[in-house]
Amino acid sequence: MLRTALRNVLAHKGRLLMTMLAVMLGTAFVAGTLVFTDTMGQALRTQNSKSYADIAVTVSDSEAVGRGYDHGGRAAAGPTLTEDTRRKLVALPGAADVRGVVSGFAGIADHKGALIGNGFSTTGTNYVPGADGTDPRYPLVAGRGPKDATEIALDTRTAEKGGFKVGDTVRVAVNGPVMQLKLTGTLHTNDPRVTAGGSLAAFDTATAQQLYLSPGRFAELDVKAEPGTDDTALLAAVRQALPQGDNLKAKTGRELADEQDRMIAQGTKILSTFLMGFAAIALFVGIFIIANTFSMLVAQRTRELALLRAVGATRRQITRSVKVEAALVGLTASVAGLLAGIGIALGLKALLNGPMDANLPDGPLVVAPTTVLAAIAVGVLVTLVAAWLPARRASRIAPVAAMSSSEQPATQKSLRLRNTVGLLFSLAGGAALAAGASGKEVKLVGLGAGALLIGVFVLTPLLSRPLIALFAPLLRAVYGTPGKLARENAVRNPRRTAATASALTIGVTLITSLTVVGASVNKAVDDSTSSDLKADYTVAMQNFSDLSPEVAAQIAKAPGVSAMSTERSVPVTIDRGQGRDAGDGENEFLTAVDAATIAQLATVRIREGSADALEQGKLLVSSGRSEQARYQVGDVLAVTYPDGSKGSLTVGGVLEANTALAPVLAPEAVVGPHAQPGSGLEKVLVKGRNGATEQLKQALRDATGGNPLIAVKGEKDIKAESRQAVTNILNMMYGLLGMSVVIAVLGVVNTMAMSVFERRREIGMLRAIGLDRLGIRRMVRLESLLIALFGGLVGVGLGILVAWAGVRTMADDLKGITTVVPPLQIVCFLLAAAGIGLLAALWPAHRAAKLDILDAIRSE
């Protein structure tokens, strides 16, 4: 039986080719994901270890780390890291040197004033020269490091993007006016924020302290040890020398490197899991193709298998024979997929480092033994699972009864059982989908969608006849006999048609649901922006950090401004009593706004209470926050402000949901004076005398000093930005789903090719009675078209239903969101399905038309 299995694989290698390709593509996706993430993770860990190679101990100030992103100058609650602290650490036994570090963000403008890099990775730091005048963290490529407040150094990639050379003037900004600084040098850096598309600006230490903290203060002190010094002992000595305070933390460089390694491992694991989800979809699609192929092979070999039974082969031996064939196919395809996956990983790395300019760290390709085993095991296992049912059917072929028939029809009992199971799954999935949508439970919606998909797949043979019958009148009217024959061939074997169409249905379902959700989100954002925001422009930092407080005064002086309001977040502690211990309160963020002008800049709809609450010195609370925190109109809240002072605030009204306003609004005049000294602004809302004009937009840019990090956005900009974000996500998803669509195409090609082979005699008879070659080609193409359209229609229907449930779960997060079905895109998906069907039939149709009439009639 083993020799028989080997002979069958070799004898049918042409018919198994598409199956092997399907398994190979799915396995390649798995192997490529594992190789790429392992390679990237190893390179990042190597780079990380180099970053901490010369650091024995690091001391960080939790109150200062990230302070540069809020623009500081604020008073610290605990002890700080100063030059005196640095000198104490330098004097410790075993300490060779101590480097003080300051960091924050710094936007670099190109010659047109646009920001270089993305707003989230615009890094600023201090350049700390050693005895040789260079900073070992940032090797110089050209020039020298900055020495005073008029100079700056940039990383080489930023300098190249901006077209800057040593000696040029560079426009740099933090969160205030632009500074004109001289470029003294270019640097190399391995900082992942920079290599991922950001920028690095290096200042002298005094300037960085002034920009990000306060004069003489550091965010971090890095201790370099003398040769032979034990890092743990040095860490103990450092902790003894530090001032006592919860904000100062000391760790060894090895501990920090290990923490970074864990973060890298977690990040690559998340990426791997995300990509593996799409690999699983591709493999799931492949299962339909594999099962279909082996079912057709078993049907075509009915007499052969019956003869084996007649000469003594047992059912178990027949089953094993088919499984061995499947294992051989899976093993061969998996090895090819592994090799293809390695190529995909190399290509992806080249793509990211080339056209996409991701600048990933260099490192050797990592092909772990677990990757090899996983790729081969997945490919073989998927093939065996898919071939299980065909193998069972093969073992049930009767030795005598099967000799007179090329294929055994499904029994009424098996069809009833299949339809019953499919109906139960569909009903359970539909119920779970509806319950999840009404209860806004995402997990329940996911489970319901999965169950519904399985149920529909099981019921697909039952659905194929009525749905395909819809096209019958059109086919007969337009194409005559070939159209009629195509329709009859498409419904001749519902199971085969269902398995072929289901592979395409999966991709169409996912693509349709993503598109409908994207269109719904876009419509909700557009509507809420139009209805909730009255301001002509919003002014805010691109990286969501705080604006400098001086920006408000600058904007107020801009020509054309008729009304404006700042938004400042003020954290407070609310004590409601109720038996709590002293000092035990609830944290709340108040958003301070201009009480007199906010109604001109945003739509303020009062559900309960007074519309004049802010002008009366009271709070306005959104309906969602009111329900969550149980705030009611008239409640008097005892608050503790950031400056330590205490007071009381009254809830004056409850607002209707509004995306342009924060959950809790407070008058700036009341809470602003109690904000932390030097705290920045979240954004500024501006209304112009003549509406949103380019003149006003330019005036606001000029008022903010042309800072490239400050974005001035109107209603159109906000809508376009949201749409672009959704489009980028959808394009990425479409690309990842592309593999499953390709595999589905292979499934249609495979089915049609094998169908032509088993219908050779029939095709020969049709040719003999007068159907020409054009008619044969048309018949095969139309059959393929019907199968693809059937899969597309089912996929579109399921996709819209799943998207509806998904959109309902977003109702609390996106105000007024409703399900939007874009008709043009849905029609395009159906046309694409039709195109796939026609494309997949080109080779089978050509092959059918080329059959010799007499040879075809004589074939068994």
PDB file of C-alpha atoms in Angstrom, residues 216-302:
ATOM      1  CA  GLY A 216      21.689  72.119  36.305  1.00  0.00           C
ATOM      2  CA  ARG A 217      19.189  69.239  36.364  1.00  0.00           C
ATOM      3  CA  PHE A 218      19.516  65.803  34.704  1.00  0.00           C
ATOM      4  CA  ALA A 219      16.947  63.168  33.870  1.00  0.00           C
ATOM      5  CA  GLU A 220      19.479  60.344  34.107  1.00  0.00           C
ATOM      6  CA  LEU A 221      23.017  59.650  35.296  1.00  0.00           C
ATOM      7  CA  ASP A 222      24.961  56.832  33.582  1.00  0.00           C
ATOM      8  CA  VAL A 223      27.860  55.455  35.610  1.00  0.00           C
ATOM      9  CA  LYS A 224      30.813  53.866  33.817  1.00  0.00           C
ATOM     10  CA  ALA A 225      32.813  51.412  35.928  1.00  0.00           C
ATOM     11  CA  GLU A 226      36.536  50.960  36.138  1.00  0.00           C
ATOM     12  CA  PRO A 227      37.861  47.640  34.781  1.00  0.00           C
ATOM     13  CA  GLY A 228      37.319  44.780  37.214  1.00  0.00           C
ATOM     14  CA  THR A 229      34.592  46.544  39.221  1.00  0.00           C
ATOM     15  CA  ASP A 230      31.567  44.456  40.187  1.00  0.00           C
ATOM     16  CA  ASP A 231      28.398  46.147  38.920  1.00  0.00           C
ATOM     17  CA  THR A 232      26.301  44.922  41.844  1.00  0.00           C
ATOM     18  CA  ALA A 233      28.726  46.356  44.396  1.00  0.00           C
ATOM     19  CA  LEU A 234      28.850  49.631  42.500  1.00  0.00           C
ATOM     20  CA  LEU A 235      25.042  49.717  42.418  1.00  0.00           C
ATOM     21  CA  ALA A 236      24.923  49.384  46.218  1.00  0.00           C
ATOM     22  CA  ALA A 237      27.406  52.220  46.601  1.00  0.00           C
ATOM     23  CA  VAL A 238      25.428  54.436  44.194  1.00  0.00           C
ATOM     24  CA  ARG A 239      22.212  53.852  46.137  1.00  0.00           C
ATOM     25  CA  GLN A 240      23.938  54.846  49.376  1.00  0.00           C
ATOM     26  CA  ALA A 241      25.191  58.087  47.802  1.00  0.00           C
ATOM     27  CA  LEU A 242      21.841  59.153  46.353  1.00  0.00           C
ATOM     28  CA  PRO A 243      19.416  61.485  48.119  1.00  0.00           C
ATOM     29  CA  GLN A 244      16.421  59.640  49.540  1.00  0.00           C
ATOM     30  CA  GLY A 245      13.348  59.859  47.323  1.00  0.00           C
ATOM     31  CA  ASP A 246      10.908  57.542  45.609  1.00  0.00           C
ATOM     32  CA  ASN A 247      11.487  59.273  42.287  1.00  0.00           C
ATOM     33  CA  LEU A 248      15.177  58.268  42.053  1.00  0.00           C
ATOM     34  CA  LYS A 249      15.758  54.717  40.805  1.00  0.00           C
ATOM     35  CA  ALA A 250      19.126  52.999  40.326  1.00  0.00           C
ATOM     36  CA  LYS A 251      19.674  49.848  38.244  1.00  0.00           C
ATOM     37  CA  THR A 252      22.611  48.115  36.632  1.00  0.00           C
ATOM     38  CA  GLY A 253      23.139  48.415  32.910  1.00  0.00           C
ATOM     39  CA  ARG A 254      22.601  44.680  32.625  1.00  0.00           C
ATOM     40  CA  GLU A 255      19.191  44.977  34.300  1.00  0.00           C
ATOM     41  CA  LEU A 256      18.189  47.755  31.917  1.00  0.00           C
ATOM     42  CA  ALA A 257      19.432  45.768  28.920  1.00  0.00           C
ATOM     43  CA  ASP A 258      17.411  42.760  30.103  1.00  0.00           C
ATOM     44  CA  GLU A 259      14.310  44.931  30.484  1.00  0.00           C
ATOM     45  CA  GLN A 260      14.765  46.233  26.954  1.00  0.00           C
ATOM     46  CA  ASP A 261      15.280  42.675  25.695  1.00  0.00           C
ATOM     47  CA  ARG A 262      11.991  41.659  27.305  1.00  0.00           C
ATOM     48  CA  MET A 263      10.242  44.596  25.652  1.00  0.00           C
ATOM     49  CA  ILE A 264      11.774  43.645  22.298  1.00  0.00           C
ATOM     50  CA  ALA A 265      10.685  40.037  22.765  1.00  0.00           C
ATOM     51  CA  GLN A 266       7.179  41.166  23.662  1.00  0.00           C
ATOM     52  CA  GLY A 267       7.020  43.477  20.632  1.00  0.00           C
ATOM     53  CA  THR A 268       8.223  40.817  18.190  1.00  0.00           C
ATOM     54  CA  LYS A 269       5.807  38.324  19.741  1.00  0.00           C
ATOM     55  CA  ILE A 270       2.900  40.698  19.169  1.00  0.00           C
ATOM     56  CA  LEU A 271       4.009  41.260  15.567  1.00  0.00           C
ATOM     57  CA  SER A 272       4.461  37.528  15.022  1.00  0.00           C
ATOM     58  CA  THR A 273       1.019  36.773  16.502  1.00  0.00           C
ATOM     59  CA  PHE A 274      -0.586  39.430  14.305  1.00  0.00           C
ATOM     60  CA  LEU A 275       1.010  38.069  11.127  1.00  0.00           C
ATOM     61  CA  MET A 276       0.307  34.483  12.158  1.00  0.00           C
ATOM     62  CA  GLY A 277      -3.395  35.333  12.228  1.00  0.00           C
ATOM     63  CA  PHE A 278      -3.294  36.066   8.505  1.00  0.00           C
ATOM     64  CA  ALA A 279      -1.126  32.999   7.901  1.00  0.00           C
ATOM     65  CA  ALA A 280      -3.817  30.938   9.639  1.00  0.00           C
ATOM     66  CA  ILE A 281      -6.435  32.440   7.304  1.00  0.00           C
ATOM     67  CA  ALA A 282      -4.309  31.474   4.293  1.00  0.00           C
ATOM     68  CA  LEU A 283      -3.893  27.927   5.613  1.00  0.00           C
ATOM     69  CA  PHE A 284      -7.615  27.684   6.378  1.00  0.00           C
ATOM     70  CA  VAL A 285      -8.375  28.639   2.782  1.00  0.00           C
ATOM     71  CA  GLY A 286      -5.863  26.014   1.676  1.00  0.00           C
ATOM     72  CA  ILE A 287      -7.760  23.334   3.593  1.00  0.00           C
ATOM     73  CA  PHE A 288     -10.736  23.733   1.236  1.00  0.00           C
ATOM     74  CA  ILE A 289      -8.485  23.286  -1.789  1.00  0.00           C
ATOM     75  CA  ILE A 290      -6.697  20.247  -0.365  1.00  0.00           C
ATOM     76  CA  ALA A 291      -9.949  18.571   0.671  1.00  0.00           C
ATOM     77  CA  ASN A 292     -11.490  19.329  -2.707  1.00  0.00           C
ATOM     78  CA  THR A 293      -8.491  17.946  -4.585  1.00  0.00           C
ATOM     79  CA  PHE A 294      -8.365  14.669  -2.672  1.00  0.00           C
ATOM     80  CA  SER A 295     -12.152  14.282  -2.917  1.00  0.00           C
ATOM     81  CA  MET A 296     -11.929  14.606  -6.688  1.00  0.00           C
ATOM     82  CA  LEU A 297      -8.955  12.231  -6.863  1.00  0.00           C
ATOM     83  CA  VAL A 298     -10.812   9.651  -4.802  1.00  0.00           C
ATOM     84  CA  ALA A 299     -13.877  10.019  -7.044  1.00  0.00           C
ATOM     85  CA  GLN A 300     -11.757   9.645 -10.190  1.00  0.00           C
ATOM     86  CA  ARG A 301     -10.042   6.552  -8.775  1.00  0.00           C
ATOM     87  CA  THR A 302     -13.235   4.823  -7.622  1.00  0.00           C
TER      88      THR A 302
END
